[in-house]
Amino acid sequence: MCATKVRSKNAPPVDMSAELDRTDKAILRQLQRDASLSNVALAEKVHLSPPACLRRVERLKRLGLIEGVVALLNPQAVGAGMLVMIGVVLDRSTPESFAAFEKAAAKVSGCMECHVVTGEFDYFMLIRTRDSESFNRLHAEQLLYLPGVRQVRSFMVLRNVLSTTELPLAL
């Protein structure tokens, strides 16, 4: 019998792909497509008995491969149809300036993602808002006041070509 360590929420991600078999990957693929599947329906799709399927799903959760289950909302239907990508350059590259910016960025209305990046910008943010008028307001009231910012460049998305939440799972 093999003991499994449970990762804490703040632990760095562990590459478990070497320990996943075809059935584990099939379960993960199905759940990425539709996490509302009942255990019985999921078991049928991956060719397992319902109890065996449930044990595997619980194991994948314990290992930290399944972090949560969410509903994906239609952005237009909830008044967040405009997507804006924002490149941010800080005036200083110190741990303190990065920490202050990150703390403030987490509070920006409609901020869906914020990433430290390499290259011309220090950060990229993805922000959802109703329309260009509401983005202009957000820009004037929040983005211009983020600490340590030297430059903000906004890129309004004209058309979504591809957007997915499914991560690739190699066999």
PDB file of C-alpha atoms in Angstrom:
ATOM      1  CA  MET A   1       0.000   0.000   0.000  1.00  0.00           C
ATOM      2  CA  CYS A   2       1.299   3.440  -0.975  1.00  0.00           C
ATOM      3  CA  ALA A   3       0.819   6.513   1.212  1.00  0.00           C
ATOM      4  CA  THR A   4      -0.210   9.699  -0.566  1.00  0.00           C
ATOM      5  CA  LYS A   5       0.872  13.138   0.633  1.00  0.00           C
ATOM      6  CA  VAL A   6      -1.796  15.814   0.596  1.00  0.00           C
ATOM      7  CA  ARG A   7      -0.420  19.107  -0.742  1.00  0.00           C
ATOM      8  CA  SER A   8      -1.169  22.308   1.086  1.00  0.00           C
ATOM      9  CA  LYS A   9      -2.926  25.062  -0.898  1.00  0.00           C
ATOM     10  CA  ASN A  10       0.248  27.157  -1.011  1.00  0.00           C
ATOM     11  CA  ALA A  11       2.560  24.331  -1.998  1.00  0.00           C
ATOM     12  CA  PRO A  12       4.139  24.583  -5.445  1.00  0.00           C
ATOM     13  CA  PRO A  13       2.412  22.496  -8.115  1.00  0.00           C
ATOM     14  CA  VAL A  14       3.721  18.985  -8.547  1.00  0.00           C
ATOM     15  CA  ASP A  15       3.988  17.367 -11.979  1.00  0.00           C
ATOM     16  CA  MET A  16       1.863  14.283 -11.498  1.00  0.00           C
ATOM     17  CA  SER A  17       1.611  13.440 -15.207  1.00  0.00           C
ATOM     18  CA  ALA A  18       4.084  10.564 -14.821  1.00  0.00           C
ATOM     19  CA  GLU A  19       1.773   8.936 -12.241  1.00  0.00           C
ATOM     20  CA  LEU A  20      -1.437   9.344 -14.238  1.00  0.00           C
ATOM     21  CA  ASP A  21      -2.687   6.459 -16.294  1.00  0.00           C
ATOM     22  CA  ARG A  22      -4.994   6.622 -19.338  1.00  0.00           C
ATOM     23  CA  THR A  23      -8.108   6.376 -17.173  1.00  0.00           C
ATOM     24  CA  ASP A  24      -7.020   9.248 -14.889  1.00  0.00           C
ATOM     25  CA  LYS A  25      -6.379  11.399 -17.954  1.00  0.00           C
ATOM     26  CA  ALA A  26      -9.731  10.408 -19.472  1.00  0.00           C
ATOM     27  CA  ILE A  27     -11.463  11.464 -16.243  1.00  0.00           C
ATOM     28  CA  LEU A  28      -9.640  14.792 -16.237  1.00  0.00           C
ATOM     29  CA  ARG A  29     -10.510  15.408 -19.906  1.00  0.00           C
ATOM     30  CA  GLN A  30     -14.184  14.695 -19.323  1.00  0.00           C
ATOM     31  CA  LEU A  31     -14.344  16.888 -16.221  1.00  0.00           C
ATOM     32  CA  GLN A  32     -12.623  19.762 -18.045  1.00  0.00           C
ATOM     33  CA  ARG A  33     -15.326  19.570 -20.726  1.00  0.00           C
ATOM     34  CA  ASP A  34     -18.253  19.202 -18.315  1.00  0.00           C
ATOM     35  CA  ALA A  35     -17.714  19.110 -14.561  1.00  0.00           C
ATOM     36  CA  SER A  36     -21.467  18.855 -13.996  1.00  0.00           C
ATOM     37  CA  LEU A  37     -21.464  15.211 -15.122  1.00  0.00           C
ATOM     38  CA  SER A  38     -22.846  12.891 -12.491  1.00  0.00           C
ATOM     39  CA  ASN A  39     -20.449  10.259 -11.207  1.00  0.00           C
ATOM     40  CA  VAL A  40     -22.524   7.582 -12.963  1.00  0.00           C
ATOM     41  CA  ALA A  41     -22.327   9.418 -16.316  1.00  0.00           C
ATOM     42  CA  LEU A  42     -18.605  10.064 -15.877  1.00  0.00           C
ATOM     43  CA  ALA A  43     -17.975   6.425 -14.987  1.00  0.00           C
ATOM     44  CA  GLU A  44     -19.799   5.320 -18.136  1.00  0.00           C
ATOM     45  CA  LYS A  45     -17.760   7.680 -20.330  1.00  0.00           C
ATOM     46  CA  VAL A  46     -14.434   6.426 -18.942  1.00  0.00           C
ATOM     47  CA  HIS A  47     -15.495   2.767 -18.757  1.00  0.00           C
ATOM     48  CA  LEU A  48     -15.342   2.322 -14.975  1.00  0.00           C
ATOM     49  CA  SER A  49     -17.803   1.284 -12.315  1.00  0.00           C
ATOM     50  CA  PRO A  50     -19.262   4.274 -10.426  1.00  0.00           C
ATOM     51  CA  PRO A  51     -17.477   3.408  -7.128  1.00  0.00           C
ATOM     52  CA  ALA A  52     -14.103   3.021  -8.893  1.00  0.00           C
ATOM     53  CA  CYS A  53     -14.658   6.287 -10.752  1.00  0.00           C
ATOM     54  CA  LEU A  54     -15.523   8.146  -7.550  1.00  0.00           C
ATOM     55  CA  ARG A  55     -12.394   6.792  -5.829  1.00  0.00           C
ATOM     56  CA  ARG A  56     -10.248   8.030  -8.720  1.00  0.00           C
ATOM     57  CA  VAL A  57     -11.860  11.481  -8.747  1.00  0.00           C
ATOM     58  CA  GLU A  58     -11.335  11.808  -4.987  1.00  0.00           C
ATOM     59  CA  ARG A  59      -7.694  10.724  -5.426  1.00  0.00           C
ATOM     60  CA  LEU A  60      -7.190  13.347  -8.169  1.00  0.00           C
ATOM     61  CA  LYS A  61      -8.604  15.974  -5.803  1.00  0.00           C
ATOM     62  CA  ARG A  62      -6.332  14.870  -2.945  1.00  0.00           C
ATOM     63  CA  LEU A  63      -3.311  15.052  -5.263  1.00  0.00           C
ATOM     64  CA  GLY A  64      -4.218  18.625  -6.163  1.00  0.00           C
ATOM     65  CA  LEU A  65      -4.895  17.902  -9.837  1.00  0.00           C
ATOM     66  CA  ILE A  66      -8.501  19.042  -9.448  1.00  0.00           C
ATOM     67  CA  GLU A  67      -8.398  22.393  -7.674  1.00  0.00           C
ATOM     68  CA  GLY A  68     -12.089  23.204  -7.835  1.00  0.00           C
ATOM     69  CA  VAL A  69     -15.260  22.959  -9.863  1.00  0.00           C
ATOM     70  CA  VAL A  70     -16.827  26.111 -11.303  1.00  0.00           C
ATOM     71  CA  ALA A  71     -19.586  27.292 -13.623  1.00  0.00           C
ATOM     72  CA  LEU A  72     -18.368  29.205 -16.679  1.00  0.00           C
ATOM     73  CA  LEU A  73     -20.658  32.168 -17.231  1.00  0.00           C
ATOM     74  CA  ASN A  74     -21.474  33.887 -20.508  1.00  0.00           C
ATOM     75  CA  PRO A  75     -19.629  37.252 -20.232  1.00  0.00           C
ATOM     76  CA  GLN A  76     -22.143  39.150 -22.400  1.00  0.00           C
ATOM     77  CA  ALA A  77     -25.090  37.792 -20.435  1.00  0.00           C
ATOM     78  CA  VAL A  78     -23.663  39.092 -17.146  1.00  0.00           C
ATOM     79  CA  GLY A  79     -22.581  42.487 -18.458  1.00  0.00           C
ATOM     80  CA  ALA A  80     -18.877  41.771 -18.883  1.00  0.00           C
ATOM     81  CA  GLY A  81     -18.663  41.417 -22.661  1.00  0.00           C
ATOM     82  CA  MET A  82     -15.566  43.528 -23.245  1.00  0.00           C
ATOM     83  CA  LEU A  83     -12.197  41.873 -22.690  1.00  0.00           C
ATOM     84  CA  VAL A  84      -9.135  44.094 -22.347  1.00  0.00           C
ATOM     85  CA  MET A  85      -5.531  42.908 -22.144  1.00  0.00           C
ATOM     86  CA  ILE A  86      -3.293  45.344 -20.327  1.00  0.00           C
ATOM     87  CA  GLY A  87       0.499  45.507 -20.367  1.00  0.00           C
ATOM     88  CA  VAL A  88       1.986  47.161 -17.293  1.00  0.00           C
ATOM     89  CA  VAL A  89       5.520  48.461 -16.804  1.00  0.00           C
ATOM     90  CA  LEU A  90       6.607  49.338 -13.274  1.00  0.00           C
ATOM     91  CA  ASP A  91       8.961  52.209 -12.558  1.00  0.00           C
ATOM     92  CA  ARG A  92      11.132  50.013 -10.301  1.00  0.00           C
ATOM     93  CA  SER A  93      11.904  46.301 -10.232  1.00  0.00           C
ATOM     94  CA  THR A  94      12.111  45.691  -6.505  1.00  0.00           C
ATOM     95  CA  PRO A  95      10.368  43.046  -4.427  1.00  0.00           C
ATOM     96  CA  GLU A  96       8.505  45.816  -2.603  1.00  0.00           C
ATOM     97  CA  SER A  97       7.209  47.466  -5.791  1.00  0.00           C
ATOM     98  CA  PHE A  98       6.100  44.110  -7.210  1.00  0.00           C
ATOM     99  CA  ALA A  99       4.332  43.199  -3.958  1.00  0.00           C
ATOM    100  CA  ALA A 100       2.547  46.560  -3.753  1.00  0.00           C
ATOM    101  CA  PHE A 101       1.410  46.338  -7.363  1.00  0.00           C
ATOM    102  CA  GLU A 102       0.186  42.739  -7.003  1.00  0.00           C
ATOM    103  CA  LYS A 103      -1.797  43.548  -3.873  1.00  0.00           C
ATOM    104  CA  ALA A 104      -3.482  46.498  -5.588  1.00  0.00           C
ATOM    105  CA  ALA A 105      -4.040  44.638  -8.894  1.00  0.00           C
ATOM    106  CA  ALA A 106      -5.966  41.919  -7.062  1.00  0.00           C
ATOM    107  CA  LYS A 107      -8.540  44.575  -6.128  1.00  0.00           C
ATOM    108  CA  VAL A 108      -9.091  46.008  -9.640  1.00  0.00           C
ATOM    109  CA  SER A 109     -12.733  45.582 -10.690  1.00  0.00           C
ATOM    110  CA  GLY A 110     -13.170  42.908 -13.337  1.00  0.00           C
ATOM    111  CA  CYS A 111      -9.554  41.727 -13.194  1.00  0.00           C
ATOM    112  CA  MET A 112      -9.685  38.082 -14.250  1.00  0.00           C
ATOM    113  CA  GLU A 113      -5.953  37.391 -14.444  1.00  0.00           C
ATOM    114  CA  CYS A 114      -2.659  39.075 -13.630  1.00  0.00           C
ATOM    115  CA  HIS A 115       0.661  37.568 -14.702  1.00  0.00           C
ATOM    116  CA  VAL A 116       4.303  38.525 -14.204  1.00  0.00           C
ATOM    117  CA  VAL A 117       5.897  38.273 -17.648  1.00  0.00           C
ATOM    118  CA  THR A 118       9.231  38.658 -19.386  1.00  0.00           C
ATOM    119  CA  GLY A 119       9.964  41.133 -22.124  1.00  0.00           C
ATOM    120  CA  GLU A 120       8.704  44.673 -22.670  1.00  0.00           C
ATOM    121  CA  PHE A 121       6.140  44.550 -19.834  1.00  0.00           C
ATOM    122  CA  ASP A 122       6.352  43.493 -16.202  1.00  0.00           C
ATOM    123  CA  TYR A 123       2.719  42.305 -16.019  1.00  0.00           C
ATOM    124  CA  PHE A 124      -0.185  41.402 -18.229  1.00  0.00           C
ATOM    125  CA  MET A 125      -3.680  41.755 -16.836  1.00  0.00           C
ATOM    126  CA  LEU A 126      -6.929  40.490 -18.334  1.00  0.00           C
ATOM    127  CA  ILE A 127      -9.897  42.626 -17.394  1.00  0.00           C
ATOM    128  CA  ARG A 128     -13.578  42.129 -18.170  1.00  0.00           C
ATOM    129  CA  THR A 129     -15.925  45.081 -18.264  1.00  0.00           C
ATOM    130  CA  ARG A 130     -19.271  45.990 -19.838  1.00  0.00           C
ATOM    131  CA  ASP A 131     -18.082  48.217 -22.704  1.00  0.00           C
ATOM    132  CA  SER A 132     -15.484  50.827 -23.700  1.00  0.00           C
ATOM    133  CA  GLU A 133     -17.175  53.519 -21.623  1.00  0.00           C
ATOM    134  CA  SER A 134     -17.006  51.431 -18.457  1.00  0.00           C
ATOM    135  CA  PHE A 135     -13.391  50.516 -19.270  1.00  0.00           C
ATOM    136  CA  ASN A 136     -12.516  54.212 -19.638  1.00  0.00           C
ATOM    137  CA  ARG A 137     -14.024  54.805 -16.195  1.00  0.00           C
ATOM    138  CA  LEU A 138     -12.111  51.867 -14.688  1.00  0.00           C
ATOM    139  CA  HIS A 139      -8.907  53.134 -16.322  1.00  0.00           C
ATOM    140  CA  ALA A 140      -9.362  56.644 -14.914  1.00  0.00           C
ATOM    141  CA  GLU A 141     -10.471  55.539 -11.449  1.00  0.00           C
ATOM    142  CA  GLN A 142      -8.329  52.458 -10.785  1.00  0.00           C
ATOM    143  CA  LEU A 143      -5.621  51.602 -13.309  1.00  0.00           C
ATOM    144  CA  LEU A 144      -3.977  55.026 -13.255  1.00  0.00           C
ATOM    145  CA  TYR A 145      -3.630  54.757  -9.462  1.00  0.00           C
ATOM    146  CA  LEU A 146      -1.944  51.373  -9.259  1.00  0.00           C
ATOM    147  CA  PRO A 147       1.263  51.786  -7.221  1.00  0.00           C
ATOM    148  CA  GLY A 148       4.626  51.948  -8.955  1.00  0.00           C
ATOM    149  CA  VAL A 149       3.233  52.006 -12.488  1.00  0.00           C
ATOM    150  CA  ARG A 150       5.229  53.845 -15.138  1.00  0.00           C
ATOM    151  CA  GLN A 151       3.225  52.746 -18.164  1.00  0.00           C
ATOM    152  CA  VAL A 152      -0.123  51.080 -18.912  1.00  0.00           C
ATOM    153  CA  ARG A 153      -0.927  49.895 -22.445  1.00  0.00           C
ATOM    154  CA  SER A 154      -4.436  48.642 -23.170  1.00  0.00           C
ATOM    155  CA  PHE A 155      -5.427  46.235 -25.928  1.00  0.00           C
ATOM    156  CA  MET A 156      -9.180  45.876 -26.446  1.00  0.00           C
ATOM    157  CA  VAL A 157     -10.147  42.484 -27.826  1.00  0.00           C
ATOM    158  CA  LEU A 158     -12.117  42.862 -31.063  1.00  0.00           C
ATOM    159  CA  ARG A 159     -12.994  39.208 -31.599  1.00  0.00           C
ATOM    160  CA  ASN A 160     -12.406  36.018 -29.667  1.00  0.00           C
ATOM    161  CA  VAL A 161     -10.698  33.468 -31.918  1.00  0.00           C
ATOM    162  CA  LEU A 162      -9.971  30.831 -29.263  1.00  0.00           C
ATOM    163  CA  SER A 163     -10.604  30.653 -25.551  1.00  0.00           C
ATOM    164  CA  THR A 164     -10.542  27.444 -23.580  1.00  0.00           C
ATOM    165  CA  THR A 165     -10.227  26.299 -20.014  1.00  0.00           C
ATOM    166  CA  GLU A 166      -9.087  22.807 -21.050  1.00  0.00           C
ATOM    167  CA  LEU A 167      -5.445  22.036 -20.297  1.00  0.00           C
ATOM    168  CA  PRO A 168      -3.650  19.622 -22.646  1.00  0.00           C
ATOM    169  CA  LEU A 169      -3.158  16.136 -21.210  1.00  0.00           C
ATOM    170  CA  ALA A 170      -0.642  14.086 -23.196  1.00  0.00           C
ATOM    171  CA  LEU A 171      -1.042  10.337 -23.199  1.00  0.00           C
TER     172      LEU A 171
END
